[in-house]
Short mmCIF file of C-alpha atoms and ligand atoms in Angstrom, two decimals:
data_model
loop_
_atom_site.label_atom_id
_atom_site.label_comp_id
_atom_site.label_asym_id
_atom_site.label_seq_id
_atom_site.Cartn_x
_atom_site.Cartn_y
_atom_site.Cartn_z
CA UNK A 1 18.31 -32.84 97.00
CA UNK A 2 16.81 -34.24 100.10
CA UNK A 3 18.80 -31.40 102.31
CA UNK A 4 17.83 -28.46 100.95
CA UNK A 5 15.71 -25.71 101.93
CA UNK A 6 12.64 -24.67 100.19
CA UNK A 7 10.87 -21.08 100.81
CA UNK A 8 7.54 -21.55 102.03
CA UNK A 9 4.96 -21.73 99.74
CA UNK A 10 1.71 -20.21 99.64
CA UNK A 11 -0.55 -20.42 102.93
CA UNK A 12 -2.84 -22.62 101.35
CA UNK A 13 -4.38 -25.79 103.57
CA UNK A 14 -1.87 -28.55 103.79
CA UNK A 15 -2.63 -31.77 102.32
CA UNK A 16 -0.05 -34.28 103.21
CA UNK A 17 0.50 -37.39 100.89
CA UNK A 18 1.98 -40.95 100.39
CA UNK A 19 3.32 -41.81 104.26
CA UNK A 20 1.41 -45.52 103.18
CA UNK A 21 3.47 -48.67 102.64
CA UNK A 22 7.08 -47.59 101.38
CA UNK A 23 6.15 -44.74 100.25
CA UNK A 24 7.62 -41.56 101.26
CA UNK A 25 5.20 -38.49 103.10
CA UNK A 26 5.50 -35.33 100.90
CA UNK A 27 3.15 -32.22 102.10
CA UNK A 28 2.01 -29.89 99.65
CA UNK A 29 0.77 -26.44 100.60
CA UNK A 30 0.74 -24.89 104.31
CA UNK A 31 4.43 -24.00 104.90
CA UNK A 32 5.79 -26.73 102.82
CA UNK A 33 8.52 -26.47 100.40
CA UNK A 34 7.54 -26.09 96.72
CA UNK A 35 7.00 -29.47 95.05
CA UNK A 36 8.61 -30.74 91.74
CA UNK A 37 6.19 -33.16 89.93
CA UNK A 38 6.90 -34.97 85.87
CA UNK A 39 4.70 -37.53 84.01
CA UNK A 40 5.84 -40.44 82.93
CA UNK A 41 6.15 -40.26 79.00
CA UNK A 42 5.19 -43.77 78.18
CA UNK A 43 2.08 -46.27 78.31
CA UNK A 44 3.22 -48.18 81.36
CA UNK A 45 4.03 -51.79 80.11
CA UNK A 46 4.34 -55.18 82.17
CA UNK A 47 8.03 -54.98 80.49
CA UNK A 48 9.04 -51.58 81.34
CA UNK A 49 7.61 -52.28 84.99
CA UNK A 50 10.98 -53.52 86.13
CA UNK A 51 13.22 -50.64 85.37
CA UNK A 52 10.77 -48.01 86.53
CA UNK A 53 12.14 -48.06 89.96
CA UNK A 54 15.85 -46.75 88.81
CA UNK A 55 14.68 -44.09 86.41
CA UNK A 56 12.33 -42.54 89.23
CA UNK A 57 15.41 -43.23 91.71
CA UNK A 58 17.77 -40.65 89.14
CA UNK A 59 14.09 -38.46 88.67
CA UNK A 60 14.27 -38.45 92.18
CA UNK A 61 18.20 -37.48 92.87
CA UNK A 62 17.58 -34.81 90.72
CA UNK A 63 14.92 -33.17 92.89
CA UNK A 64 11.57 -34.90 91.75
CA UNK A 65 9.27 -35.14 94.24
CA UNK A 66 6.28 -36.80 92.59
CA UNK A 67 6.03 -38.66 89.31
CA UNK A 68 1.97 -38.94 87.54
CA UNK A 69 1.72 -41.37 85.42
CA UNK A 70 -1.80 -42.07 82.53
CA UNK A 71 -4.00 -44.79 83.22
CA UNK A 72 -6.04 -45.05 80.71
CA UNK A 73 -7.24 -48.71 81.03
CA UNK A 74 -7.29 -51.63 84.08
CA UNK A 75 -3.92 -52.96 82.24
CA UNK A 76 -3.02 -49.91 83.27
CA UNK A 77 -4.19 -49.30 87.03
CA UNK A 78 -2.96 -52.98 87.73
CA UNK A 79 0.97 -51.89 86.95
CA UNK A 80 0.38 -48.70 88.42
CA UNK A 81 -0.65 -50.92 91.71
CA UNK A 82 2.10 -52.74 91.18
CA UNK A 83 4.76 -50.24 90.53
CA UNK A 84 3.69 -48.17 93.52
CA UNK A 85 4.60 -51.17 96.26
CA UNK A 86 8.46 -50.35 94.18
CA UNK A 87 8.61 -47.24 94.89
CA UNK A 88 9.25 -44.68 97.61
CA UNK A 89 8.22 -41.99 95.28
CA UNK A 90 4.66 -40.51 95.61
CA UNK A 91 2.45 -41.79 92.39
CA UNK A 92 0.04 -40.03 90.34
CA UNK A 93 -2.67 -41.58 88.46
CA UNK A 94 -3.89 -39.26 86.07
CA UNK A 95 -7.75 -40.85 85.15
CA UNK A 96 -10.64 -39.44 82.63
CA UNK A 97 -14.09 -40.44 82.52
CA UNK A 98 -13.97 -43.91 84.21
CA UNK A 99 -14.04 -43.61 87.92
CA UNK A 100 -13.36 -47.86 88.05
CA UNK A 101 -10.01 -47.10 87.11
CA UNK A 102 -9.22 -44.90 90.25
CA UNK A 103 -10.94 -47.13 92.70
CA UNK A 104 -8.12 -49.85 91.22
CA UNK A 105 -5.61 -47.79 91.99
CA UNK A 106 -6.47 -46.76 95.37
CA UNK A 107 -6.30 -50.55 96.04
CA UNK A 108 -2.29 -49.84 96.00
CA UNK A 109 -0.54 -47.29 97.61
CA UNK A 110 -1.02 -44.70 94.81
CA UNK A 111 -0.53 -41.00 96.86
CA UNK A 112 -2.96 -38.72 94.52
CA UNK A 113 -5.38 -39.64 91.79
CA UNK A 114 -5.74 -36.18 89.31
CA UNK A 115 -9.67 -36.45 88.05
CA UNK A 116 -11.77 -33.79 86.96
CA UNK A 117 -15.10 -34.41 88.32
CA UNK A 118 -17.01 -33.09 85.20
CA UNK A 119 -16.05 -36.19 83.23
CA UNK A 120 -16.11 -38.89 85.33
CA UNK A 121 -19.97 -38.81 85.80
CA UNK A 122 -22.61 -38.76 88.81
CA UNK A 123 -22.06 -37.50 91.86
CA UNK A 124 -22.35 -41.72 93.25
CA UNK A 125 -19.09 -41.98 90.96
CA UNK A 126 -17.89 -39.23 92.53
CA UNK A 127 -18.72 -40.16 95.72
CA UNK A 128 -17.56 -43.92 95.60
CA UNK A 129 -13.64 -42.39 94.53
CA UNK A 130 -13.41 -39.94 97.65
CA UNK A 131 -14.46 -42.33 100.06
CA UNK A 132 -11.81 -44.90 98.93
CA UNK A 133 -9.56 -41.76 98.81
CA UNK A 134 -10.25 -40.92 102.53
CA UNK A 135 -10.18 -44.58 103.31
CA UNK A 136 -6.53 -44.47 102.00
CA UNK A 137 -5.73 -41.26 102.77
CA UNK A 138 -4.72 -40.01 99.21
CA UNK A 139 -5.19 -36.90 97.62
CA UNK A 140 -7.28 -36.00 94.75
CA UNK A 141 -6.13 -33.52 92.24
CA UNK A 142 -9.31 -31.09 90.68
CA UNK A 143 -7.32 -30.78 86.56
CA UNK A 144 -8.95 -28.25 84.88
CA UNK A 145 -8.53 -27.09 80.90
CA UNK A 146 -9.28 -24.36 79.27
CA UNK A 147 -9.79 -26.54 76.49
CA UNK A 148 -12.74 -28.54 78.24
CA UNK A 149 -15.29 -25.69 79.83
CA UNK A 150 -18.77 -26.32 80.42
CA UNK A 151 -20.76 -24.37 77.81
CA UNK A 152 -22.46 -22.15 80.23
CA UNK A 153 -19.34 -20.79 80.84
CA UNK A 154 -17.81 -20.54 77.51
CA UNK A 155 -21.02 -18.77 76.81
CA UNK A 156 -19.97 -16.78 79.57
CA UNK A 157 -16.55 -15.96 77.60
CA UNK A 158 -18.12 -14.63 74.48
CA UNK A 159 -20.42 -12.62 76.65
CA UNK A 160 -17.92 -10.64 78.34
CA UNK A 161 -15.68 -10.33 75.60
CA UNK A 162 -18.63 -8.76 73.66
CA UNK A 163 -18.98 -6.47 76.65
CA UNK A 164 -15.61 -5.23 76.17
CA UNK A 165 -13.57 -7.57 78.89
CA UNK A 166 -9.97 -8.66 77.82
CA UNK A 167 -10.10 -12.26 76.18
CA UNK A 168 -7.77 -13.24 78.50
CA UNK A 169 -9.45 -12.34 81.68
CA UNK A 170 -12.77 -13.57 80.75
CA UNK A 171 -11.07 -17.19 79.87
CA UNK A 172 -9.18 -17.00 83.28
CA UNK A 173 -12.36 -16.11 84.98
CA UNK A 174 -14.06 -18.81 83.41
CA UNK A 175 -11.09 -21.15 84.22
CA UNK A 176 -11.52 -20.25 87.99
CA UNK A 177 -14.88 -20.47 87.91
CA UNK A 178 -15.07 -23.89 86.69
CA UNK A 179 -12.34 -25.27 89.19
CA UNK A 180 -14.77 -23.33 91.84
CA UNK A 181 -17.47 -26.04 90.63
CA UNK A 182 -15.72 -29.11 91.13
CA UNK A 183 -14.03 -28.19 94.47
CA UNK A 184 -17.95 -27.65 95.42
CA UNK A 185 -18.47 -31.05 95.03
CA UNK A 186 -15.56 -32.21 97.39
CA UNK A 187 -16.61 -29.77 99.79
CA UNK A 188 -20.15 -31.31 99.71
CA UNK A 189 -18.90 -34.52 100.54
CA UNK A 190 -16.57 -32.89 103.08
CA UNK A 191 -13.58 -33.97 101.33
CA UNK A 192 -10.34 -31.94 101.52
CA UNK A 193 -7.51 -33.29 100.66
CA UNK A 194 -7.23 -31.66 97.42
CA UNK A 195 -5.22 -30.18 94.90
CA UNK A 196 -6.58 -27.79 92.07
CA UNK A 197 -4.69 -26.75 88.75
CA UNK A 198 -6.19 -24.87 86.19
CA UNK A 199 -4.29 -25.10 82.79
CA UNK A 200 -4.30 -23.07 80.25
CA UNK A 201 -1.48 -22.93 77.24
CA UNK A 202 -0.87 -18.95 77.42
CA UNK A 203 0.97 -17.37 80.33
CA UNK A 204 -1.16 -14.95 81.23
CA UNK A 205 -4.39 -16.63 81.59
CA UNK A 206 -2.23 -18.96 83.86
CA UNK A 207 -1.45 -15.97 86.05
CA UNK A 208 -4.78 -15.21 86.14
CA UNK A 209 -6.89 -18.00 86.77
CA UNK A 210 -4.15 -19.13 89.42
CA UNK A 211 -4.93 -15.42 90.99
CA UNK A 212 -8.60 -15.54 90.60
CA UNK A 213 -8.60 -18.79 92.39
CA UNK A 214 -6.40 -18.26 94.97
CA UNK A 215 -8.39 -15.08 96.01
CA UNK A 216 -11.43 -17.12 96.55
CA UNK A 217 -10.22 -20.65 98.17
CA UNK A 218 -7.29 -21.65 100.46
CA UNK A 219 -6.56 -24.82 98.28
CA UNK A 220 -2.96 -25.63 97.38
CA UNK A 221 -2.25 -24.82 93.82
CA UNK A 222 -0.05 -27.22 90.78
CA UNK A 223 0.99 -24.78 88.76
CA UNK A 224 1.67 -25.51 84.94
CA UNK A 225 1.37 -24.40 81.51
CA UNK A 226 -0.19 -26.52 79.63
CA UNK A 227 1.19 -27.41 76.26
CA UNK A 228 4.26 -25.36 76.63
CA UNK A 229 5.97 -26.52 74.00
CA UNK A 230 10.02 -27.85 73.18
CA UNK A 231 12.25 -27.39 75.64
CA UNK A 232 13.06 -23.36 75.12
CA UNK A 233 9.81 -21.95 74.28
CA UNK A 234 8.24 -24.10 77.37
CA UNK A 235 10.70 -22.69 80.06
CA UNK A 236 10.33 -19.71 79.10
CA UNK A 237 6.05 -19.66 79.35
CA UNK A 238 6.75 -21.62 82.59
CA UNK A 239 9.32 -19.55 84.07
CA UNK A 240 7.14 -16.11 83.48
CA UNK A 241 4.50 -17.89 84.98
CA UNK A 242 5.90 -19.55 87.75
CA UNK A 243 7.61 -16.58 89.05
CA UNK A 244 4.93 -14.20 88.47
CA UNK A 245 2.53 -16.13 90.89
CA UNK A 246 5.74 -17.04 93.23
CA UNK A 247 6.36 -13.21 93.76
CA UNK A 248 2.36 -13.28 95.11
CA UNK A 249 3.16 -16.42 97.25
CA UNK A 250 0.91 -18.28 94.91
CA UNK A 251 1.35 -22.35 93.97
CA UNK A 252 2.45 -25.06 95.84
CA UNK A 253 3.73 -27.75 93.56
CA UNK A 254 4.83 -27.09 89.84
CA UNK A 255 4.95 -29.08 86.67
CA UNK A 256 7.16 -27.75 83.80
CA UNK A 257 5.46 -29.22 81.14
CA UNK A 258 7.58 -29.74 77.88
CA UNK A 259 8.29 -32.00 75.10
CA UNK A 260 11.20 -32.98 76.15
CA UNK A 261 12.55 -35.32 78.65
CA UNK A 262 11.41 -35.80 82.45
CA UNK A 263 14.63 -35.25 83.41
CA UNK A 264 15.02 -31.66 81.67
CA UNK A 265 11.47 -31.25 83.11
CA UNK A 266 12.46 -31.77 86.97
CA UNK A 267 15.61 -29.35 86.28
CA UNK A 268 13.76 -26.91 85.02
CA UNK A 269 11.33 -27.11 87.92
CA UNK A 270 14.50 -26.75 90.22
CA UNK A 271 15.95 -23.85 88.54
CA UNK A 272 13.45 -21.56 88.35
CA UNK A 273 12.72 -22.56 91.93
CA UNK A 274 16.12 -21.79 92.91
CA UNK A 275 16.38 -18.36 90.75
CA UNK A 276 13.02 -17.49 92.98
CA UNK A 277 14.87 -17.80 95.75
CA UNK A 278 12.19 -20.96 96.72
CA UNK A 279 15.06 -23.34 96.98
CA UNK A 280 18.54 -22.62 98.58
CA UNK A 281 21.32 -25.08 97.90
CA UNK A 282 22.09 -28.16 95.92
CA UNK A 283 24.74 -28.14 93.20
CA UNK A 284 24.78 -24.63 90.89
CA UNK A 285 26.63 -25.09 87.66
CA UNK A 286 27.89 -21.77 86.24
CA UNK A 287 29.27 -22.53 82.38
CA UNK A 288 30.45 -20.32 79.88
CA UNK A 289 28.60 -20.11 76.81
CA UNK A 290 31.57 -20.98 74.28
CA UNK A 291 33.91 -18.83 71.70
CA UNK A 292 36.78 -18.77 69.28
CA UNK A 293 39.12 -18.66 72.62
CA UNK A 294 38.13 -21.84 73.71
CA UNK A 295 40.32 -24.86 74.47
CA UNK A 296 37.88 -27.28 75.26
CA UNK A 297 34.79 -28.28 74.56
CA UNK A 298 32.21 -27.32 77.63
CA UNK A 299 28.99 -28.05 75.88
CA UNK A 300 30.30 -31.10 75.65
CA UNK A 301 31.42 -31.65 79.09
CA UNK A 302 28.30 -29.85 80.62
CA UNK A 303 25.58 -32.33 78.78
CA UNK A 304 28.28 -35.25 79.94
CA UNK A 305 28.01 -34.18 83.44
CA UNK A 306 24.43 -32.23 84.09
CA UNK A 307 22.40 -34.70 85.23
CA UNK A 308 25.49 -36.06 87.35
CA UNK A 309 26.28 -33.13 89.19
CA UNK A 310 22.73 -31.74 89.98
CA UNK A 311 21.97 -34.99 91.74
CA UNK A 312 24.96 -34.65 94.06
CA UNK A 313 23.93 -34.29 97.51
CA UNK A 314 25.70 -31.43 97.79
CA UNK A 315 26.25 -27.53 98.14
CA UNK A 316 28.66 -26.27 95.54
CA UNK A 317 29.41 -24.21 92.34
CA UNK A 318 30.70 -25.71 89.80
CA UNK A 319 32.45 -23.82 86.99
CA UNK A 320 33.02 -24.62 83.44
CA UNK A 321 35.18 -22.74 80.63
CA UNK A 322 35.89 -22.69 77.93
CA UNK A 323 39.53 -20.75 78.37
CA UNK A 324 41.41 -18.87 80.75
CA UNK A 325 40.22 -15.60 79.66
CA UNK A 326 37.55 -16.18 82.16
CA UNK A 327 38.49 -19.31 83.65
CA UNK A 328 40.95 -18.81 86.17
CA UNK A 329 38.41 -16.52 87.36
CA UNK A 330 35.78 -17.96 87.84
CA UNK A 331 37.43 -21.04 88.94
CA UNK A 332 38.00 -18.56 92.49
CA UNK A 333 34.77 -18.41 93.15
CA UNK A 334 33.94 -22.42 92.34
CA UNK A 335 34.36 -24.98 94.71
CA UNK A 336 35.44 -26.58 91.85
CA UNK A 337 36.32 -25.56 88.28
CA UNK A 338 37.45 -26.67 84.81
CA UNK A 339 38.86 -24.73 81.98
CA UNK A 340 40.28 -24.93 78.60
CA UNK A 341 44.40 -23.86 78.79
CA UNK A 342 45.82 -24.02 75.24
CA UNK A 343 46.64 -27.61 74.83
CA UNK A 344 45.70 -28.72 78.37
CA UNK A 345 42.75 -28.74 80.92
CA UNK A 346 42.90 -26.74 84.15
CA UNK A 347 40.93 -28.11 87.06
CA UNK A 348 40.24 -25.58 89.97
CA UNK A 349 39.47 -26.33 93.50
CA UNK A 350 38.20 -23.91 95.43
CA UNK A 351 40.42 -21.07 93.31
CA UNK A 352 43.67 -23.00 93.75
CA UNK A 353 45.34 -24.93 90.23
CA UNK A 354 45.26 -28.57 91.58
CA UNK A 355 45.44 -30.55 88.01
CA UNK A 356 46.42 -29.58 84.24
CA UNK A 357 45.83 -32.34 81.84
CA UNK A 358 46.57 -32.95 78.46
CA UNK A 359 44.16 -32.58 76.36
CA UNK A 360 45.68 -35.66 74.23
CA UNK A 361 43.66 -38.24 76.44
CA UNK A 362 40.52 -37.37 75.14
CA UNK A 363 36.94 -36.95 77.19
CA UNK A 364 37.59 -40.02 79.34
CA UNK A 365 40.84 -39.23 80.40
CA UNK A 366 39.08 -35.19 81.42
CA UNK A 367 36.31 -36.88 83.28
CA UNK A 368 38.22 -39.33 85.08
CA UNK A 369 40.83 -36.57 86.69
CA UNK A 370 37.54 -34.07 86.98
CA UNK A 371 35.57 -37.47 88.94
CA UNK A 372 38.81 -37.71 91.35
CA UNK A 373 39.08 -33.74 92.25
CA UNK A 374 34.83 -34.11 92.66
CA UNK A 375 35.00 -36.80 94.60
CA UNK A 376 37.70 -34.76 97.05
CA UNK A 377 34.87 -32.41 97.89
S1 LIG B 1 35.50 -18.39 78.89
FE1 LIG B 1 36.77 -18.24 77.06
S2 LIG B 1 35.79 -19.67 75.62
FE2 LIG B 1 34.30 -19.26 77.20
S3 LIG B 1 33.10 -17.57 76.33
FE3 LIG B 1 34.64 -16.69 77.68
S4 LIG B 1 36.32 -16.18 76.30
FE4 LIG B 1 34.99 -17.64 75.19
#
């Protein structure tokens, strides 16, 4: 993933992080390429500390380019210290209402701390995280929920709903408004390395408030849709969304948000980036989606080989099908291609026939011959 080519992003001010220890400089905003962030989906143990590394390596191969994690307690902020001298991968630490627990992580070489100011207290608190921030040259993130307004502004809400304003405007209004607030507060204290998302769980007051917002302030924008749901409903919220604002040059880094794994989450990032023409290259896997015709079983073979193939460092199209109805065809415009043929396996390169297996082997016998002609590429 490293190679490709991401369309620029919205003209928002660039704030540049990680670059610190071993960890790797990622911009977000200006001219940059889009950003692909997850959240690690479990407390952060001293056990789990060791394998961390590998699983954001693979997060990483498939096109992650910054991984948040909670930090809910100093247990916490100590392995997230710890963790980030592992790591070449830029680290979130995603902190409510005690501002201790940031300064503890900006002892390491954590790349972004994601605070609201609202809840973490008085401006002193405030103050006391940016100046470590500056002093370390990390980024803060401004999270904002539509769940959490100040009551002045939900009041706000009701107001102009009673007026006769759409729900959904008023909320995203209110939404923008309240990030407004808190980037005030950085701006007093002449702090600009920041970030601002504004979630909210429905698509449209997404759009919005994301709009509103990035009408008023040249701050780079994380984009998500909070609460999105399981893995279908959730790309679909995200992917209106995301390429709603995208066609208006709006948002800088994205988060699909899903219950579902943080792997599926970073490939869903990439694909609707690549559909939005914000990312060229990388590996494109066209599949069919199955019949009575077919010889072999591609769902199979595609959730065997997903994750494999999209974090190849490389620029091809890879077909799979299920028969040679369609097969043979689409194996011509492949680099490289597999399809069900009666009783054997055809494997395409590049639209010539350069294997045809029996199916009698079984899985490990397809992948092994399909590994070989890959690894010819
Ligand atoms: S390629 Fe063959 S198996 Fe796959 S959907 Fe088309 S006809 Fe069915």
């Amino acid at each position: 993933m490293n190679k490709q080519v991401y369309a620029a992003s919205t003209l928002s001010n660039p704030v540049t992080i990680g670059g610190t220890g071993g960890v790797r400089s990622l911009t977000i905003g200006g001219d940059s390429p889009i950003s692909i962030q997850t959240m690690w989906k479990s407390p952060l143990t001293e056990d789990s500390l060791r394998s961390i590394p590998k699983t954001l390596a693979s997060l990483s191969s498939l096109g992650c380019d910054i991984v948040r994690f909670a930090v809910p307690d100093m247990e916490s902020a100590d392995l997230l210290v710890r963790l980030s001298k592992m790591t070449d991968m830029p680290l979130v630490a995603d902190i409510h209402f005690d501002y201790r627990l940031a300064l503890r992580c900006l002892e390491g070489d954590v790349a972004k701390i994601r605070i609201n100011p609202g809840n973490i207290g008085s401006r002193d608190r405030v103050k006391a995280v940016v100046d470590r921030a500056r002093e370390k040259n990390a980024a803060i993130r401004i999270g904002v929920n539509s769940g959490s307004l100040p009551r002045d502004l939900q009041e706000r809400i009701q107001a102009d709903i009673l007026e006769g304003k759409d729900r959904a405007i008023a909320r995203s209004e209110a939404l923008a408004e309240a990030a407004s607030r808190e980037l005030a507060v950085f701006d007093e204290l002449s702090f600009n390395r920041v970030i601002v998302s504004m979630k909210a769980s429905s698509v449209v007051e997404t759009v919005e408030c994301n709009r509103v917002f990035a009408s008023l302030h040249p701050v780079p924008l994380h984009l998500g849709v909070t609460e999105a749901g399981p893995l279908i409903g959730g790309v679909v919220k995200s992917t209106l969304a995301f390429s709603t604002l995208f066609a208006e040059n709006i948002g800088s880094t994205v988060r699909v948000s899903l219950s579902d794994t943080m792997e599926n989450e970073v490939i869903a990032g990439r694909e609707i980036l690549s559909e939005c023409g914000k990312r060229t290259g990388g590996v494109r896997i066209v599949s069919c989606p199955r019949c009575g015709r077919n010889g072999f079983d591609v769902h199979g073979f595609v959730s065997r080989w997903q994750e494999a193939l999209l974090s190849l460092n490389k620029e091809i199209t890879v077909a799979v099908m299920g028969c040679v109805v369609n097969g043979p065809g689409e194996g011509k415009h492949a680099d490289i291609g597999i399809t069900g043929a009666g009783d054997s396996i055809l494997v395409f390169r590049k639209g010539e026939i350069v294997r045809s297996v029996s199916l009698t082997g079984g899985t490990q016998e397809i992948d092994r011959i399909f590994r070989e002609e890959l690894d010819k590429l």
